[in-house]
mmCIF file of C-alpha atoms and ligand atoms in Angstrom:
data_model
loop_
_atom_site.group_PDB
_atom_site.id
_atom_site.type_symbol
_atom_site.label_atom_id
_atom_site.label_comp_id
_atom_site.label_asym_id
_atom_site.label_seq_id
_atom_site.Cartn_x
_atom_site.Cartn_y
_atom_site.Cartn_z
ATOM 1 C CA UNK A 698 23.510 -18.232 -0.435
ATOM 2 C CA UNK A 699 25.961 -21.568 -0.148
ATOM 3 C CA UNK A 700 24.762 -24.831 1.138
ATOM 4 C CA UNK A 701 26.291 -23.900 4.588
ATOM 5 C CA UNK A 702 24.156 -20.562 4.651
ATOM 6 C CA UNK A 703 21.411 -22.442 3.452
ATOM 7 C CA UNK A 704 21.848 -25.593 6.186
ATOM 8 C CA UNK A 705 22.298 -23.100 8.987
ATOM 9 C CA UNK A 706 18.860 -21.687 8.069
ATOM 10 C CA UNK A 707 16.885 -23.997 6.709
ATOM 11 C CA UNK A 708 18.283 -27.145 8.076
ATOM 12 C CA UNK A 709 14.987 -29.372 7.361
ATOM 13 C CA UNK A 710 14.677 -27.718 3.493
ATOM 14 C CA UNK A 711 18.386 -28.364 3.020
ATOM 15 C CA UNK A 712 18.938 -31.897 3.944
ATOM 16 C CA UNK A 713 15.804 -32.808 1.958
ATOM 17 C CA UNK A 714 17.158 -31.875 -1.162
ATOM 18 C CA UNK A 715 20.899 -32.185 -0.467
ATOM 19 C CA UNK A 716 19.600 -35.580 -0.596
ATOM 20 C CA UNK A 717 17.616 -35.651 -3.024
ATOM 21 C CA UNK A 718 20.110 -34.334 -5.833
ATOM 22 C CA UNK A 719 23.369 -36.532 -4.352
ATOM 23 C CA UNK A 720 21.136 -39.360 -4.842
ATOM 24 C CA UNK A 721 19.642 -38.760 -8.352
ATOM 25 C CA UNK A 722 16.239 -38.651 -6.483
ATOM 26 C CA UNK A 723 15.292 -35.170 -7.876
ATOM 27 C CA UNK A 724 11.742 -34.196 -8.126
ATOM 28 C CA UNK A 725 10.398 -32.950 -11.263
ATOM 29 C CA UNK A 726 8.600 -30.184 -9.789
ATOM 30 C CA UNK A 727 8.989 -28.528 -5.991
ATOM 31 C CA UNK A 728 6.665 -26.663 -4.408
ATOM 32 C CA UNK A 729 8.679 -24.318 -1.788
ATOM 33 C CA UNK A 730 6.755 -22.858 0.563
ATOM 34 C CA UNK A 731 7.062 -19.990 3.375
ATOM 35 C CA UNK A 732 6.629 -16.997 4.524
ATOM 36 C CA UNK A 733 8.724 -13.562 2.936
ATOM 37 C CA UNK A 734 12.354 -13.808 3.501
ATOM 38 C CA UNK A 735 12.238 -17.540 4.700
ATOM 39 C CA UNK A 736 15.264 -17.842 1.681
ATOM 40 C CA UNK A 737 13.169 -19.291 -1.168
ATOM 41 C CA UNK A 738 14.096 -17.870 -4.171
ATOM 42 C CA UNK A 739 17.926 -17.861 -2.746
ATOM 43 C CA UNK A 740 17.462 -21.540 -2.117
ATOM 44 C CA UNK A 741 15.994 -22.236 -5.536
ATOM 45 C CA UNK A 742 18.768 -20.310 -6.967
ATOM 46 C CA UNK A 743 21.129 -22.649 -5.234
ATOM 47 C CA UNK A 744 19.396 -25.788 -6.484
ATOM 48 C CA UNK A 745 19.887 -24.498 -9.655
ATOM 49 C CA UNK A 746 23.888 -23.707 -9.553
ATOM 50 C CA UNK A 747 24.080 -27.028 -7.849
ATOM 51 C CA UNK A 748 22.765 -28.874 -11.043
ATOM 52 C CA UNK A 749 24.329 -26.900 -13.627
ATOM 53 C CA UNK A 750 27.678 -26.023 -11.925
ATOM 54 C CA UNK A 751 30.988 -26.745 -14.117
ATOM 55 C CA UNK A 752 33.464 -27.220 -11.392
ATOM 56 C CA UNK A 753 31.283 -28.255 -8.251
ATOM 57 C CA UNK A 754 33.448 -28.350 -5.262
ATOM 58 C CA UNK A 755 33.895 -32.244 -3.774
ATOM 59 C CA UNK A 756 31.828 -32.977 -7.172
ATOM 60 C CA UNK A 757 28.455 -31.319 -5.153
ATOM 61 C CA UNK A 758 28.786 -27.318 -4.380
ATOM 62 C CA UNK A 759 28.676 -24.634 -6.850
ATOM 63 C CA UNK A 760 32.097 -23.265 -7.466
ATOM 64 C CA UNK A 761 30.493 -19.660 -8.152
ATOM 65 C CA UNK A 762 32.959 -18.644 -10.821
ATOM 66 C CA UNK A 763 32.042 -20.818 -14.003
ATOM 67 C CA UNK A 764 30.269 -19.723 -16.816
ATOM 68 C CA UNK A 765 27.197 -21.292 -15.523
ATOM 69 C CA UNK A 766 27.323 -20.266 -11.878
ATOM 70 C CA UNK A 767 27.728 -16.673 -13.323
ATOM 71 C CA UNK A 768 25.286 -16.620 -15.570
ATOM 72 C CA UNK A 769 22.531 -17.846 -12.988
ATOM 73 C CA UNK A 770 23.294 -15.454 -10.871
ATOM 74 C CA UNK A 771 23.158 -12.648 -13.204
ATOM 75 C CA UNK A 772 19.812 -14.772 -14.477
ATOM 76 C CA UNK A 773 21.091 -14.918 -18.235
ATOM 77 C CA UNK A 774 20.998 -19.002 -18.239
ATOM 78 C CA UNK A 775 19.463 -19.857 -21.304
ATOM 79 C CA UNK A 776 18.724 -23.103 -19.760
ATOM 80 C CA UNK A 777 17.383 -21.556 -16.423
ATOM 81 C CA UNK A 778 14.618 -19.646 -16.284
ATOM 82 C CA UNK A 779 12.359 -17.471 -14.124
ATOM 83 C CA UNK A 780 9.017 -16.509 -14.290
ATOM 84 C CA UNK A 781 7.544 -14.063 -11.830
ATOM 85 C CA UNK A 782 4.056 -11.838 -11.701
ATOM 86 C CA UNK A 783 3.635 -9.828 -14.601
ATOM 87 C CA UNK A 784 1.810 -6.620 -12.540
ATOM 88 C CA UNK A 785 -0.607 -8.549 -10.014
ATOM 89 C CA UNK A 786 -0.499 -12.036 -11.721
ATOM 90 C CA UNK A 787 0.808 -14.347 -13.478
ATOM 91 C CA UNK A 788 -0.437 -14.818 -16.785
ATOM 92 C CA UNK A 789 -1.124 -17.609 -19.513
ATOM 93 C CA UNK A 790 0.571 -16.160 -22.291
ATOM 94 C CA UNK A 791 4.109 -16.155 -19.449
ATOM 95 C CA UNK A 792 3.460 -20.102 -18.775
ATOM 96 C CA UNK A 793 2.978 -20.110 -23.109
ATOM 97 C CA UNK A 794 6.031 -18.723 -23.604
ATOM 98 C CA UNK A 795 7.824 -21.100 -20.880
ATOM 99 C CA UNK A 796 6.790 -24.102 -22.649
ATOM 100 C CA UNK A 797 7.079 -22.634 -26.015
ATOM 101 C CA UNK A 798 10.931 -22.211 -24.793
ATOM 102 C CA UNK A 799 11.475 -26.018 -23.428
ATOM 103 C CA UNK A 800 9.753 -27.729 -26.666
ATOM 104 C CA UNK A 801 13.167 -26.491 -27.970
ATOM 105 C CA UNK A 802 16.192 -28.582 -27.239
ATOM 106 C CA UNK A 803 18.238 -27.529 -24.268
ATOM 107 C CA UNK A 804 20.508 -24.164 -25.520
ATOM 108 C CA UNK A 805 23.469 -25.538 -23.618
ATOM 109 C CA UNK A 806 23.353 -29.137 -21.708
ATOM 110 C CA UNK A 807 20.488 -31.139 -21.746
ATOM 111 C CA UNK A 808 19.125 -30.000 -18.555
ATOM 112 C CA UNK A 809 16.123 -27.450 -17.852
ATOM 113 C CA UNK A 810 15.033 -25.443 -14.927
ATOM 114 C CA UNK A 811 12.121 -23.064 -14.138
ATOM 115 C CA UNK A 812 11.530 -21.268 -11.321
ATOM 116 C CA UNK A 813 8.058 -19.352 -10.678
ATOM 117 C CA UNK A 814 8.060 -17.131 -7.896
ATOM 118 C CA UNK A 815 4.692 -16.297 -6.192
ATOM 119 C CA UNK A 816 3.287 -19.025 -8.019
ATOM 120 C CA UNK A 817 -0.668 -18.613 -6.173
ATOM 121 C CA UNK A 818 -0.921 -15.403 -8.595
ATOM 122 C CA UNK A 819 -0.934 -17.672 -11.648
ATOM 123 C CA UNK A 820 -4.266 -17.135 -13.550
ATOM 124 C CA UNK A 821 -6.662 -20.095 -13.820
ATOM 125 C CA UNK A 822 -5.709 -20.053 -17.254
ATOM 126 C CA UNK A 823 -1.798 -19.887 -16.140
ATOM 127 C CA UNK A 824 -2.569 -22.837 -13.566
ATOM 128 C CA UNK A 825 -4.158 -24.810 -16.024
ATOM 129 C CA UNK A 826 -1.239 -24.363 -18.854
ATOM 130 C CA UNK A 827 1.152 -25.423 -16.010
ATOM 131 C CA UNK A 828 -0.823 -28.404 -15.100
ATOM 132 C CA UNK A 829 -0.374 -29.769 -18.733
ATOM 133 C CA UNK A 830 3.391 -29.179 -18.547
ATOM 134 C CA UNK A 831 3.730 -31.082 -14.973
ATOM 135 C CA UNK A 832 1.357 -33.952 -16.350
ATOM 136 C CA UNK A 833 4.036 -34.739 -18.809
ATOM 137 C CA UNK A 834 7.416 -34.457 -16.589
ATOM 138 C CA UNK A 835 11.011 -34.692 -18.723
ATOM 139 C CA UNK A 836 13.725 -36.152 -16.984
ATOM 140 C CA UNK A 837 15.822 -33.567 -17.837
ATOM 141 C CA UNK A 838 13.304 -30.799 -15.977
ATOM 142 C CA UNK A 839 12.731 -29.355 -12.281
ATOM 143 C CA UNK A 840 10.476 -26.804 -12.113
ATOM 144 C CA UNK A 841 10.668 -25.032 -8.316
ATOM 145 C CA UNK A 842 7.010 -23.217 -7.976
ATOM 146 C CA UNK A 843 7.276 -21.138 -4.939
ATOM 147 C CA UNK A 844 4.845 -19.249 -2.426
ATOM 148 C CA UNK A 845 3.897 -17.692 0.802
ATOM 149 C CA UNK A 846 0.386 -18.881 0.437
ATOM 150 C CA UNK A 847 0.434 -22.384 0.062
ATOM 151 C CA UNK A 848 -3.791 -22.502 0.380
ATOM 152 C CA UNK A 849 -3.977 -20.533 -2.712
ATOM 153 C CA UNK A 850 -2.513 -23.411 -4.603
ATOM 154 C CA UNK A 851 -4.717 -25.458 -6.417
ATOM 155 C CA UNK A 852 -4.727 -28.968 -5.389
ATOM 156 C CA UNK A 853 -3.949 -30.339 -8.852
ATOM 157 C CA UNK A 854 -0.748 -28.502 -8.991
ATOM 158 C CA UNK A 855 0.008 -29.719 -5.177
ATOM 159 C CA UNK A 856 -0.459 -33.150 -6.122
ATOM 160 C CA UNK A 857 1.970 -32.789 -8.433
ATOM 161 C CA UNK A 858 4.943 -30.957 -6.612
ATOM 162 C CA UNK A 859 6.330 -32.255 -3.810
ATOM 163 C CA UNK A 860 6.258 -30.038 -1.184
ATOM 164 C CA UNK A 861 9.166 -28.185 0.313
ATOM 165 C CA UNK A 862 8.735 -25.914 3.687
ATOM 166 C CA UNK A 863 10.557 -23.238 4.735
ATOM 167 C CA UNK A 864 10.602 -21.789 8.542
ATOM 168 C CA UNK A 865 10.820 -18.337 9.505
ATOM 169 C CA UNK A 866 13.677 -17.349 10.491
ATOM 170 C CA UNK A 867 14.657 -17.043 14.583
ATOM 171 C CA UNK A 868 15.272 -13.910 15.812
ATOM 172 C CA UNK A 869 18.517 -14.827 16.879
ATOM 173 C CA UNK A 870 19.719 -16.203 14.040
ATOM 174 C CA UNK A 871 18.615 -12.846 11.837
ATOM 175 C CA UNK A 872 20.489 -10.801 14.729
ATOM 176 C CA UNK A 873 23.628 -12.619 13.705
ATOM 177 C CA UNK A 874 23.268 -12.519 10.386
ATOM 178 C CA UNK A 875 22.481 -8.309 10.764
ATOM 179 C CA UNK A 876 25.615 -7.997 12.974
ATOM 180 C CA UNK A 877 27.614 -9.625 10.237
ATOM 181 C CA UNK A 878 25.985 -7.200 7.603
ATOM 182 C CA UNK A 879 27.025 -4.450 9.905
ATOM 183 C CA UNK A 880 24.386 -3.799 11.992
ATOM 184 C CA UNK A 881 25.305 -2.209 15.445
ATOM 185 C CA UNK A 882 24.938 -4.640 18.139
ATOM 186 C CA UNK A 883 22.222 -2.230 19.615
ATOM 187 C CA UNK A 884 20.239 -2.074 16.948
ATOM 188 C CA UNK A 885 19.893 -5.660 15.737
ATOM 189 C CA UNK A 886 17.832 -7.480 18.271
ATOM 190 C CA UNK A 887 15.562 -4.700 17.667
ATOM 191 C CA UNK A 888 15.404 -4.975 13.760
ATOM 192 C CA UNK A 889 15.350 -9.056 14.395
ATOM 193 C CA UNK A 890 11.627 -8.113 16.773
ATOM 194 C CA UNK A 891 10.344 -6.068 13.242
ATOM 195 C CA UNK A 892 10.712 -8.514 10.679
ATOM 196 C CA UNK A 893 12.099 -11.686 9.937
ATOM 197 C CA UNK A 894 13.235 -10.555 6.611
ATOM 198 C CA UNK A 895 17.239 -9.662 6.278
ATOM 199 C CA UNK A 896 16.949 -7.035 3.269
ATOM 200 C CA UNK A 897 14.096 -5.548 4.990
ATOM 201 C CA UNK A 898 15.494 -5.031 8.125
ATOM 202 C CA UNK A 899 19.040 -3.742 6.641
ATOM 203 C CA UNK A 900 16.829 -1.299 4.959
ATOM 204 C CA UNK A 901 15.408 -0.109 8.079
ATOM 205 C CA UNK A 902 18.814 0.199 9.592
ATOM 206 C CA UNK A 903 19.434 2.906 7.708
ATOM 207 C CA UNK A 904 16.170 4.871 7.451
ATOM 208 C CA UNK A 905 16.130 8.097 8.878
ATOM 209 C CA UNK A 906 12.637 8.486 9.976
ATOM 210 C CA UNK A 907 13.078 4.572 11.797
ATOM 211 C CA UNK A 908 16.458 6.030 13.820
ATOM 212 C CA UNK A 909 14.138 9.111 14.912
ATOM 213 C CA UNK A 910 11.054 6.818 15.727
ATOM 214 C CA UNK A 911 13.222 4.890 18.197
ATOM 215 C CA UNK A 912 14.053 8.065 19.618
ATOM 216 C CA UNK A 913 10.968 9.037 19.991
ATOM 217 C CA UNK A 914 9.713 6.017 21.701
ATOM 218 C CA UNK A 915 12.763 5.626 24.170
ATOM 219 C CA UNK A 916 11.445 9.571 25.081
ATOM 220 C CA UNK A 917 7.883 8.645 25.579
ATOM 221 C CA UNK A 918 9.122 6.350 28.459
ATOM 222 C CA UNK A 919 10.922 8.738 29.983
ATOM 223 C CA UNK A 920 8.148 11.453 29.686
ATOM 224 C CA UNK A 921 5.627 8.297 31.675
ATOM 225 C CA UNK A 922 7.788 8.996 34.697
ATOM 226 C CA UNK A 923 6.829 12.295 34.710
ATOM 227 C CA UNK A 924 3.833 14.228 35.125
ATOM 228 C CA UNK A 925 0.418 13.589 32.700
ATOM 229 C CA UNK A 926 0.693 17.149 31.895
ATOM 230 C CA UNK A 927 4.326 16.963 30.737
ATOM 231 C CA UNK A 928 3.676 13.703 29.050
ATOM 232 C CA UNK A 929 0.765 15.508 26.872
ATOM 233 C CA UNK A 930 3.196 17.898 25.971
ATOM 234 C CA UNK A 931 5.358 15.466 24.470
ATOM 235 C CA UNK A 932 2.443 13.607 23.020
ATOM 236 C CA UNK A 933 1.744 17.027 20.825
ATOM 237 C CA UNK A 934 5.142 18.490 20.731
ATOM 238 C CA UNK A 935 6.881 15.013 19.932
ATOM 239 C CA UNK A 936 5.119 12.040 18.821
ATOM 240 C CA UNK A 937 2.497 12.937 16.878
ATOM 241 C CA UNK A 938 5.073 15.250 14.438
ATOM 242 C CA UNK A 939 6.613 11.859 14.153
ATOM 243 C CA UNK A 940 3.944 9.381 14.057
ATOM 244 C CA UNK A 941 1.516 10.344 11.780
ATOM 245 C CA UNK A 942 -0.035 7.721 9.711
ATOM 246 C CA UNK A 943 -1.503 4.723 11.387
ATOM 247 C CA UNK A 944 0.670 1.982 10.209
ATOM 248 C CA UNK A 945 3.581 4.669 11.748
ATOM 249 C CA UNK A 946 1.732 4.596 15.114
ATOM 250 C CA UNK A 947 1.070 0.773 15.016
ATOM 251 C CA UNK A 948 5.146 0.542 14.558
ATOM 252 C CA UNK A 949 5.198 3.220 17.126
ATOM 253 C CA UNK A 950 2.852 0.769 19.506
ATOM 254 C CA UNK A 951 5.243 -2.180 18.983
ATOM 255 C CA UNK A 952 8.775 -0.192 19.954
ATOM 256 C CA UNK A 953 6.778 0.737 23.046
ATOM 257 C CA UNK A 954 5.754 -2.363 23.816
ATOM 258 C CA UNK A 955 8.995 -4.339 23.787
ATOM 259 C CA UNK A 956 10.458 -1.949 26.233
ATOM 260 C CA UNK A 957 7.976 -3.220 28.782
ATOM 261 C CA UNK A 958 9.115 -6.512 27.294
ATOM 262 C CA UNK A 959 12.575 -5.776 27.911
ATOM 263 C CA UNK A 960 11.727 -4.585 31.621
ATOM 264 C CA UNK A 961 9.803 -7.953 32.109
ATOM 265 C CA UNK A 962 13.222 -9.973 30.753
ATOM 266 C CA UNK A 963 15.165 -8.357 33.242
ATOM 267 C CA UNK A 964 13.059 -9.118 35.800
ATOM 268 C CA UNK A 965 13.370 -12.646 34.849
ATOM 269 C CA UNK A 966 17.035 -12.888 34.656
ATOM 270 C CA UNK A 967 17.060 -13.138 30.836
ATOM 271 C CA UNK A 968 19.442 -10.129 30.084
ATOM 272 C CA UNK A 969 20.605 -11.688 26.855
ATOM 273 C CA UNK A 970 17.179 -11.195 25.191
ATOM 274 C CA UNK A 971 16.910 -7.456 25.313
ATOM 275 C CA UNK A 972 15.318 -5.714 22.043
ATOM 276 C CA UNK A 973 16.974 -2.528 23.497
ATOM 277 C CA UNK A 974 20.372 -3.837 24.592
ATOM 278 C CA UNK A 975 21.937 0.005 25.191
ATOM 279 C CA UNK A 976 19.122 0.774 27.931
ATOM 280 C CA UNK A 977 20.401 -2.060 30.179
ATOM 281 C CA UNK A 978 21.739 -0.454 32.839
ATOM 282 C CA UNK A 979 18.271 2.294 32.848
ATOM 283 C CA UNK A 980 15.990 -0.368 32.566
ATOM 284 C CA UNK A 981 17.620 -2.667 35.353
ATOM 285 C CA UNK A 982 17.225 0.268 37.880
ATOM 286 C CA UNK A 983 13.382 0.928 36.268
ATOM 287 C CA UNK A 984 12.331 -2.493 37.593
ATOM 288 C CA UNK A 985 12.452 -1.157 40.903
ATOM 289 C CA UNK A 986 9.192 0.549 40.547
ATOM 290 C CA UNK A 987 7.403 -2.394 38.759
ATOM 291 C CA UNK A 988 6.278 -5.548 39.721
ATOM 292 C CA UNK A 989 6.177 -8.407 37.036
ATOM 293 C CA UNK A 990 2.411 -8.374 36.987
ATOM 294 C CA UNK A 991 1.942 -4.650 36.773
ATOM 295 C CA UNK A 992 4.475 -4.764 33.189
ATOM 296 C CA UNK A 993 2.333 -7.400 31.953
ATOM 297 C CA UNK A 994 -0.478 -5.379 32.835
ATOM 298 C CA UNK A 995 0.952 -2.134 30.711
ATOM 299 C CA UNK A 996 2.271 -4.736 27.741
ATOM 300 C CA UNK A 997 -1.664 -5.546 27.723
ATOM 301 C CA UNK A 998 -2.889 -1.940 27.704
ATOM 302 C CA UNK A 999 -0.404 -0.958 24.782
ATOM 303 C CA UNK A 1000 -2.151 -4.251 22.858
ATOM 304 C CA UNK A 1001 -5.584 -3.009 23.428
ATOM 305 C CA UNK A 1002 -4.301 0.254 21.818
ATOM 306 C CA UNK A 1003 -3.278 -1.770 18.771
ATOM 307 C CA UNK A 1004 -6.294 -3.061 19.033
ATOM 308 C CA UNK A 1005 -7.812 -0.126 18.943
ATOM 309 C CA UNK A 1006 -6.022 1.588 16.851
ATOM 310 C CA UNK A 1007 -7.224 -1.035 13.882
ATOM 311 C CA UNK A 1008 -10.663 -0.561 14.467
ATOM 312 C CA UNK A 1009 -9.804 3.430 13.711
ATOM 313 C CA UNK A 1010 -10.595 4.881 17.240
ATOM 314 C CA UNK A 1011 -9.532 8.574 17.074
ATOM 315 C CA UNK A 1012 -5.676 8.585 17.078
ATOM 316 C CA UNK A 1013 -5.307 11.177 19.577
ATOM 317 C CA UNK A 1014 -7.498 9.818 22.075
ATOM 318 C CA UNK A 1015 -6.065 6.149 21.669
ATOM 319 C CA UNK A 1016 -2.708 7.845 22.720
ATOM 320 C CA UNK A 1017 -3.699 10.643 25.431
ATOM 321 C CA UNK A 1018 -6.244 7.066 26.875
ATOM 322 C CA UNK A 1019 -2.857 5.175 26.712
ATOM 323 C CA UNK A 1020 -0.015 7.233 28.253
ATOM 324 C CA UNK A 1021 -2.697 7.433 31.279
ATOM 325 C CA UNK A 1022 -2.714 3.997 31.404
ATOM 326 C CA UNK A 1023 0.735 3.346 31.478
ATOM 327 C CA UNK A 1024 1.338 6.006 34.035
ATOM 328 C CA UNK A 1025 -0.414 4.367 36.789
ATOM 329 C CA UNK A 1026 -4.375 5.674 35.408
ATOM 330 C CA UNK A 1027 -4.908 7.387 38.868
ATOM 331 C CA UNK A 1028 -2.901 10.691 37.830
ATOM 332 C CA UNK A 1029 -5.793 12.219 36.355
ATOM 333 C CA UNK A 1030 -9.313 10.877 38.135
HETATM 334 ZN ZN1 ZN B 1800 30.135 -23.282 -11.078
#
């Protein structure tokens, strides 16, 4: 990530400590905080290029070719260092070895920086080890703690950090970066709707079983137009080969539902919005048959499923209960 990347999508995290370091105002310990893929551990990698860059562009941004730059990339800074959950936590004997590490002199240039990633898994006795090393900051130190659950932290070690946030992501602004990764323009606004996390949605991009599910989903709809008979059919013969576990069906539930989404968009004039961009011109003709009110009513019923489908109401039943729904729930009285 540059400083531009990092601006574009995290423009409140950026300026803060753009500012911070051309000022000499550094903290000696940041807490960043955010949900997955919000650009943390990119951002704390960038705060640390930024300080121990050779060459820095305009005196400021990492020239991403010097020894330094290199090496914290590759994370083989002797002066950088990064400490993440050893199996579910972080442990004492980690935060030990940290500080046993910085009671040395620097290796290289006087400056120090450790990053701990998922920093509410730290032990008590982890936290506590920490705590000593943030009562007694160096001038020469930044620590970056990071985490997605900021209420985990204890409030000794908040008082101590100041406290950096990070915003999900927009789904627009993950659709452009996906396009730029390669993404098909079709696919993106849907992979932007699943996650706000870039390497988890280019991962889904090209799963197999994902390409089919759409598939699969897109067919349902067209099976709802026909009759309940045919659609139970295709309820044995096609879904339920494909969706079989329930965190596959809940997925299954959400491609549904942003069809209906989709339909509602269109009937609002908001065209540019569409999760399934390629069914445009099917969906536009759809809207004939439904009124706004009736969409929101099926975008409800396909909720309830989720609903129900959490509280582990027979699969089957959920979906056979569900089609009937959607269909009009007169077909079959
Ligand atoms: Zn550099």
């Amino acid at each position: 990530m540059t400083w531009k990347e990092f601006e574009k999508v995290q423009p409140v995290a950026a300026t803060l400590l753009k500012n911070s370091i051309r000022r000499k105002r550094m903290a000696h310990a940041y807490l960043f905080e955010g949900g997955r893929g919000t650009g943390k551990k990119e951002a704390a990698q960038l705060l640390a290029k930024t300080l121990f860059c050779l060459q820095p562009a305009d005196g400021f941004f990492p020239c991403e070719h010097c020894s330094n730059c290199m090496r914290i990339n590759h994370g083989s800074h002797p002066d950088v260092h990064l400490i993440e959950p050893d199996g579910l936590s972080i442990k004492k004997e980690q935060i030990k070895q940290l500080q046993q590490e910085f009671s040395k002199r620097a290796v290289e240039s006087k400056r120090k920086l450790y990053m701990i990633v998922d920093a509410e898994k730290m032990s008590i006795g982890a936290a506590n080890s920490l705590l000593k090393f943030l009562e007694e900051p160096n001038a020469d130190t930044t620590a970056i703690l990071m985490t997605t659950q900021l209420h985990r932290i204890l409030p000794t070690i908040l008082s101590r950090c100041q406290i950096v946030s990070f915003k999900p992501i927009s789904p627009n602004l993950l659709k452009k970066q996906l396009i730029e990764n390669g993404v098909s323009r079709d696919l993106a606004p849907l992979l932007s709707h699943m996650t706000n996390h870039l390497e988890e949605a280019l991962s889904l991009s090209k799963d197999e079983w994902f390409a089919q599910a759409r598939k699969i989903v897109l067919k349902l709809y067209t099976t709802l137009t026909k009759s309940p008979s045919y659609a139970m059919v295709f309820l044995q013969e096609g879904w339920f080969q494909h969706f079989k576990e329930k965190n596959q069906l809940d997925l299954g539930l959400d491609l549904l539902i942003w069809i209906y989404k989709d339909l509602l968009s269109i009937h609002l004039g908001k065209q540019e919005d569409l999760v399934y961009p390629d069914q445009q011109a099917r969906f536009s003709s759809d809207i004939l048959s439904y009124s706004p009110r009736s969409l929101a009513e099926k975008m409800v019923a396909i909720l309830d499923a989720k609903k129900k489908l959490n509280a582990n109401v027979n699969q089957q039943l959920l979906m056979e209960q569900l089609v009937l729904n959607l269909q009009g729930g007169t077909a079959f009285v």
